[in-house]
Short mmCIF file of C-alpha atoms and ligand atoms in Angstrom, two decimals:
data_model
loop_
_atom_site.label_atom_id
_atom_site.label_comp_id
_atom_site.label_asym_id
_atom_site.label_seq_id
_atom_site.Cartn_x
_atom_site.Cartn_y
_atom_site.Cartn_z
CA MET A 1 -0.01 -0.03 0.12
CA ALA A 2 1.43 3.36 -0.86
CA GLY A 3 2.48 5.54 2.14
CA ASP A 4 3.23 2.50 4.27
CA LYS A 5 6.79 2.22 5.49
CA LYS A 6 8.89 -0.16 3.48
CA PHE A 7 11.65 -2.11 4.78
CA ILE A 8 14.81 -2.94 2.46
CA ILE A 9 17.23 -5.19 3.67
CA GLY A 10 20.76 -5.95 2.22
CA ASN A 11 21.95 -9.32 3.18
CA TRP A 12 25.86 -9.25 2.33
CA LYS A 13 26.20 -12.87 3.34
CA MET A 14 29.80 -13.93 3.82
CA ASN A 15 31.26 -11.08 1.46
CA LEU A 16 33.33 -8.07 2.12
CA ASN A 17 35.95 -7.82 5.00
CA ILE A 18 35.80 -5.14 7.65
CA HIS A 19 37.61 -2.64 5.38
CA GLU A 20 35.47 -3.23 2.29
CA ALA A 21 32.29 -3.18 4.57
CA SER A 22 33.41 0.13 5.63
CA LEU A 23 34.15 1.48 2.30
CA TYR A 24 30.74 0.15 0.91
CA LEU A 25 29.03 1.95 3.89
CA HIS A 26 30.69 5.35 2.95
CA LYS A 27 29.89 4.87 -0.60
CA LEU A 28 26.07 4.02 0.14
CA SER A 29 25.84 6.91 2.53
CA GLY A 30 26.75 9.13 -0.23
CA LEU A 31 24.11 7.83 -2.45
CA VAL A 32 21.16 7.20 -0.26
CA LYS A 33 18.78 10.08 0.63
CA ASN A 34 17.47 9.87 4.32
CA ARG A 35 13.93 8.94 3.88
CA ARG A 36 11.66 7.96 6.59
CA ASP A 37 9.35 6.02 4.47
CA VAL A 38 11.88 3.44 3.75
CA GLU A 39 13.96 1.71 6.60
CA VAL A 40 17.31 0.51 5.08
CA ILE A 41 18.88 -2.30 7.16
CA LEU A 42 22.36 -3.70 6.22
CA ALA A 43 23.36 -7.19 7.33
CA PRO A 44 27.18 -7.34 7.10
CA THR A 45 29.49 -9.99 8.34
CA THR A 46 29.35 -10.16 12.29
CA LEU A 47 33.00 -9.17 12.15
CA ALA A 48 32.33 -5.70 10.54
CA LEU A 49 29.29 -5.07 12.85
CA GLN A 50 31.20 -3.14 15.52
CA THR A 51 32.96 -0.87 13.07
CA LEU A 52 29.96 -0.15 11.07
CA SER A 53 28.11 0.77 14.13
CA LEU A 54 30.46 3.54 14.96
CA GLN A 55 30.41 4.59 11.42
CA VAL A 56 26.57 4.53 10.49
CA ASN A 57 24.32 7.50 10.74
CA PRO A 58 21.43 5.56 12.44
CA ARG A 59 18.83 7.88 10.95
CA GLN A 60 19.99 6.72 7.43
CA PHE A 61 20.50 2.84 7.90
CA LYS A 62 19.87 0.23 10.78
CA LEU A 63 22.09 -2.66 11.14
CA ALA A 64 21.27 -6.55 11.33
CA VAL A 65 23.14 -9.65 12.33
CA GLN A 66 22.93 -12.44 10.03
CA ASN A 67 23.16 -14.99 12.73
CA PHE A 68 23.74 -15.45 16.49
CA TYR A 69 23.29 -17.96 19.14
CA TRP A 70 20.14 -18.18 21.39
CA ARG A 71 21.78 -18.45 24.83
CA ASP A 72 22.83 -15.12 26.39
CA GLN A 73 26.13 -16.10 27.86
CA GLY A 74 28.38 -18.93 28.81
CA PRO A 75 30.51 -22.00 27.74
CA TYR A 76 29.61 -21.80 23.98
CA THR A 77 32.96 -21.34 22.15
CA GLY A 78 32.84 -19.32 19.01
CA GLU A 79 29.33 -18.12 19.41
CA VAL A 80 28.04 -14.50 19.83
CA SER A 81 24.74 -13.88 21.73
CA ALA A 82 21.88 -11.46 21.20
CA THR A 83 23.00 -9.91 24.61
CA GLN A 84 26.55 -9.17 23.17
CA LEU A 85 24.96 -7.77 20.14
CA ARG A 86 22.63 -5.36 22.09
CA GLY A 87 23.37 -1.70 21.01
CA VAL A 88 25.27 -2.72 18.08
CA VAL A 89 22.35 -3.96 15.71
CA GLN A 90 18.55 -3.28 15.93
CA TYR A 91 17.72 -6.34 13.84
CA ALA A 92 18.53 -10.04 13.42
CA LEU A 93 18.10 -12.36 10.54
CA VAL A 94 16.66 -15.47 12.12
CA GLY A 95 16.38 -18.94 10.09
CA HIS A 96 17.52 -17.83 6.76
CA SER A 97 17.36 -20.81 4.36
CA GLU A 98 21.24 -20.91 4.26
CA ARG A 99 21.13 -21.51 8.13
CA ARG A 100 18.43 -23.94 7.99
CA HIS A 101 19.84 -25.93 4.93
CA ILE A 102 23.69 -25.70 5.22
CA PHE A 103 23.91 -25.61 9.01
CA HIS A 104 20.82 -27.75 9.75
CA GLU A 105 19.18 -25.19 11.94
CA THR A 106 15.98 -26.69 13.40
CA ASP A 107 12.59 -24.98 14.08
CA LYS A 108 13.62 -25.25 17.88
CA ASP A 109 16.79 -23.31 17.09
CA VAL A 110 14.80 -20.79 15.09
CA ARG A 111 12.05 -20.33 17.84
CA ASN A 112 14.80 -20.04 20.53
CA LYS A 113 16.71 -17.22 18.47
CA VAL A 114 13.41 -15.28 17.76
CA ALA A 115 12.67 -15.30 21.57
CA ALA A 116 16.46 -14.34 22.42
CA ALA A 117 16.42 -11.39 19.92
CA ILE A 118 13.17 -9.98 21.58
CA ARG A 119 14.37 -10.35 25.06
CA ASN A 120 17.53 -8.31 24.06
CA GLY A 121 15.52 -5.74 22.32
CA ILE A 122 16.54 -6.72 18.69
CA ARG A 123 13.80 -7.36 16.16
CA PRO A 124 13.94 -10.76 14.59
CA ILE A 125 13.21 -11.07 10.75
CA LEU A 126 12.01 -14.59 10.73
CA CYS A 127 12.88 -16.23 7.30
CA ILE A 128 10.64 -18.91 5.99
CA GLY A 129 10.27 -20.49 2.62
CA GLU A 130 9.66 -23.92 0.94
CA THR A 131 12.31 -25.90 -1.12
CA ALA A 132 11.98 -26.66 -4.89
CA TRP A 133 10.89 -29.93 -4.08
CA GLU A 134 8.34 -28.93 -1.70
CA HIS A 135 7.25 -26.14 -4.14
CA SER A 136 6.70 -28.72 -7.00
CA SER A 137 4.97 -31.19 -4.51
CA GLY A 138 2.50 -28.41 -3.94
CA GLU A 139 3.53 -28.22 -0.09
CA THR A 140 4.22 -24.52 0.06
CA GLN A 141 1.35 -23.75 2.48
CA ASP A 142 2.05 -26.42 4.93
CA VAL A 143 5.84 -25.73 4.89
CA LEU A 144 5.02 -21.99 5.81
CA TYR A 145 2.39 -22.99 8.50
CA ASP A 146 5.03 -25.32 10.01
CA GLN A 147 7.85 -22.84 9.88
CA LEU A 148 5.58 -20.24 11.29
CA ASN A 149 4.24 -22.42 14.12
CA GLY A 150 7.72 -23.65 14.75
CA GLY A 151 9.35 -20.29 14.76
CA LEU A 152 6.82 -18.27 16.82
CA ALA A 153 5.95 -21.01 19.37
CA ASN A 154 8.01 -19.19 22.17
CA ILE A 155 6.56 -15.74 21.94
CA THR A 156 3.31 -13.93 23.10
CA SER A 157 0.99 -11.85 20.96
CA ASP A 158 2.44 -8.72 22.43
CA GLU A 159 6.02 -9.69 21.59
CA LEU A 160 4.86 -10.40 18.01
CA ASP A 161 4.84 -6.79 17.31
CA GLN A 162 8.59 -6.92 17.15
CA VAL A 163 8.66 -9.74 14.69
CA ILE A 164 9.09 -9.28 10.80
CA ILE A 165 8.40 -12.16 8.56
CA ALA A 166 10.53 -12.61 5.42
CA TYR A 167 9.08 -15.05 2.72
CA GLU A 168 11.78 -16.53 0.87
CA PRO A 169 11.39 -19.40 -1.41
CA VAL A 170 14.47 -21.29 -1.14
CA TRP A 171 14.57 -22.12 -4.84
CA ALA A 172 14.38 -18.48 -5.76
CA ILE A 173 17.45 -17.30 -3.47
CA SER A 174 20.64 -16.96 -5.71
CA ALA A 175 23.02 -19.81 -4.44
CA GLY A 176 25.61 -17.11 -5.46
CA GLN A 177 28.31 -16.89 -8.20
CA GLY A 178 27.32 -18.78 -11.31
CA SER A 179 23.86 -19.68 -10.40
CA GLU A 180 20.97 -18.43 -12.58
CA PRO A 181 18.49 -16.25 -10.64
CA VAL A 182 14.89 -17.31 -10.69
CA ASP A 183 11.96 -14.91 -11.11
CA VAL A 184 9.03 -16.02 -8.85
CA SER A 185 5.77 -14.82 -10.16
CA PRO A 186 4.03 -12.12 -8.06
CA SER A 187 0.75 -14.26 -8.06
CA GLU A 188 2.74 -17.03 -6.29
CA VAL A 189 3.98 -14.63 -3.73
CA ALA A 190 0.89 -13.12 -3.18
CA GLU A 191 -0.58 -16.68 -2.45
CA ALA A 192 2.24 -17.15 0.01
CA VAL A 193 1.72 -13.88 1.71
CA LYS A 194 -2.06 -14.52 2.14
CA ALA A 195 -1.25 -18.01 3.66
CA ILE A 196 1.38 -16.34 6.00
CA ARG A 197 -1.16 -13.85 7.15
CA ARG A 198 -3.80 -16.56 7.58
CA GLN A 199 -1.66 -18.52 10.02
CA ILE A 200 -0.58 -15.55 11.87
CA SER A 201 -4.54 -14.98 12.38
CA HIS A 202 -5.03 -18.53 13.39
CA LEU A 203 -2.04 -18.10 15.97
CA PHE A 204 -2.34 -14.77 17.24
CA GLY A 205 -5.73 -12.96 15.85
CA LYS A 206 -6.71 -10.96 13.08
CA SER A 207 -5.21 -7.65 14.07
CA ALA A 208 -1.82 -9.44 14.52
CA ALA A 209 -2.12 -10.67 11.02
CA ASP A 210 -3.12 -7.33 9.64
CA SER A 211 -0.27 -5.44 11.32
CA ILE A 212 2.55 -7.91 10.99
CA LYS A 213 5.38 -6.96 8.28
CA VAL A 214 5.80 -9.41 5.71
CA LEU A 215 8.75 -9.13 3.25
CA TYR A 216 9.78 -10.87 0.15
CA GLY A 217 13.29 -12.10 -0.84
CA GLY A 218 14.67 -14.29 -3.78
CA SER A 219 16.94 -12.82 -6.58
CA VAL A 220 15.27 -9.25 -6.26
CA THR A 221 16.95 -6.79 -8.75
CA PRO A 222 16.14 -3.12 -9.35
CA SER A 223 13.91 -4.20 -12.24
CA SER A 224 11.75 -6.59 -10.08
CA VAL A 225 11.17 -4.12 -7.19
CA ALA A 226 8.09 -2.41 -8.42
CA GLU A 227 6.43 -5.72 -9.12
CA TYR A 228 7.15 -7.13 -5.84
CA LEU A 229 6.34 -4.30 -3.66
CA ASN A 230 2.89 -3.88 -5.68
CA ILE A 231 1.97 -7.12 -3.97
CA ASP A 232 -0.71 -6.73 -1.52
CA GLY A 233 0.34 -7.32 1.87
CA ILE A 234 4.14 -7.03 0.97
CA ASN A 235 5.97 -4.45 3.20
CA GLY A 236 9.43 -4.72 1.72
CA LEU A 237 12.28 -6.86 0.30
CA LEU A 238 15.22 -8.89 1.50
CA VAL A 239 17.91 -8.50 -1.13
CA GLY A 240 21.04 -10.60 -1.26
CA ALA A 241 23.28 -10.43 -4.36
CA ALA A 242 21.98 -7.13 -5.64
CA SER A 243 22.67 -5.53 -2.20
CA LEU A 244 26.53 -6.15 -2.86
CA ASN A 245 26.84 -3.15 -5.27
CA ALA A 246 26.11 0.07 -3.67
CA ILE A 247 24.88 1.52 -7.03
CA THR A 248 22.52 -1.30 -7.59
CA PHE A 249 21.33 -1.33 -4.01
CA ASN A 250 20.60 2.44 -4.15
CA GLU A 251 18.60 1.70 -7.23
CA ILE A 252 16.41 -0.80 -5.16
CA ILE A 253 15.86 1.78 -2.28
CA LYS A 254 15.19 4.66 -4.79
CA LYS A 255 12.44 2.39 -6.48
CA ALA A 256 10.99 1.39 -3.03
CA HIS A 257 10.74 5.17 -2.15
CA ASP A 258 9.05 6.09 -5.54
CA LYS A 259 6.52 3.24 -4.80
CA ASN A 260 5.59 5.14 -1.72
CA ARG A 261 4.78 8.36 -3.44
C1 PEP B 301 18.79 -13.69 0.75
O1 PEP B 301 20.13 -13.52 0.95
O2 PEP B 301 17.98 -13.79 1.52
C2 PEP B 301 18.41 -13.41 -0.91
C3 PEP B 301 17.22 -13.24 -1.01
O3 PEP B 301 19.39 -13.52 -1.74
P1 PEP B 301 19.45 -13.26 -3.27
O4 PEP B 301 18.64 -11.83 -3.40
O5 PEP B 301 20.78 -13.31 -3.66
O6 PEP B 301 18.47 -14.21 -3.80
#
């Protein structure tokens, strides 16, 4: 809907070292106009978060962590907790398909992370989506229902206010270099978004379903921004590969702003 705040997230995945991330932020800062109708969220490598948090203009960009461990502290060698990320990030990706499929994160891990983010004052962006096989077997809705039930099991309806859902069909997420991006039809995304809001309504009531923010992610480029943001019930975009180039990412942000006029 025009006028609604849009969320545009750049997920840099395991790309850019601290120096490169800092240069990128400097470049993007010069390109992006400060606009209150579009919340731009950057998700760099965890390593760069501290540096970027000191460099960033918090009115221009917010920061997100790509992953963290759900316990707050203790003997968990190599992990970073949401408690340690307090004050550094405002958002956290949770249950990204690469975490679920490469690192075998379960719904239990995901719901613990959603709860950990909320108790530490960080907004979780809960990523859900079906695989190619589930898609071709007609299981999309069941998968979305299961992932919502699993991911939101530990939170109350008051806490749901903090949660953002990102619908990302696994088969549409560019696997990185060399893979062909897949275009998902807006009608399929619209069906999935309806299913998501239906299930949120079932779990938390109609007003929660109406107000929750739902984003789309999967090979978004500047040329597909308008068609996805035009979908009823879509509040923004989660962008991977196309966010790695500051000029391209700025094009996406500009198009999101134009949609809101
Ligand atoms: C993502 O990282 O969540 C994503 C959607 O990546 P891409 O835009 O590259 O498909």
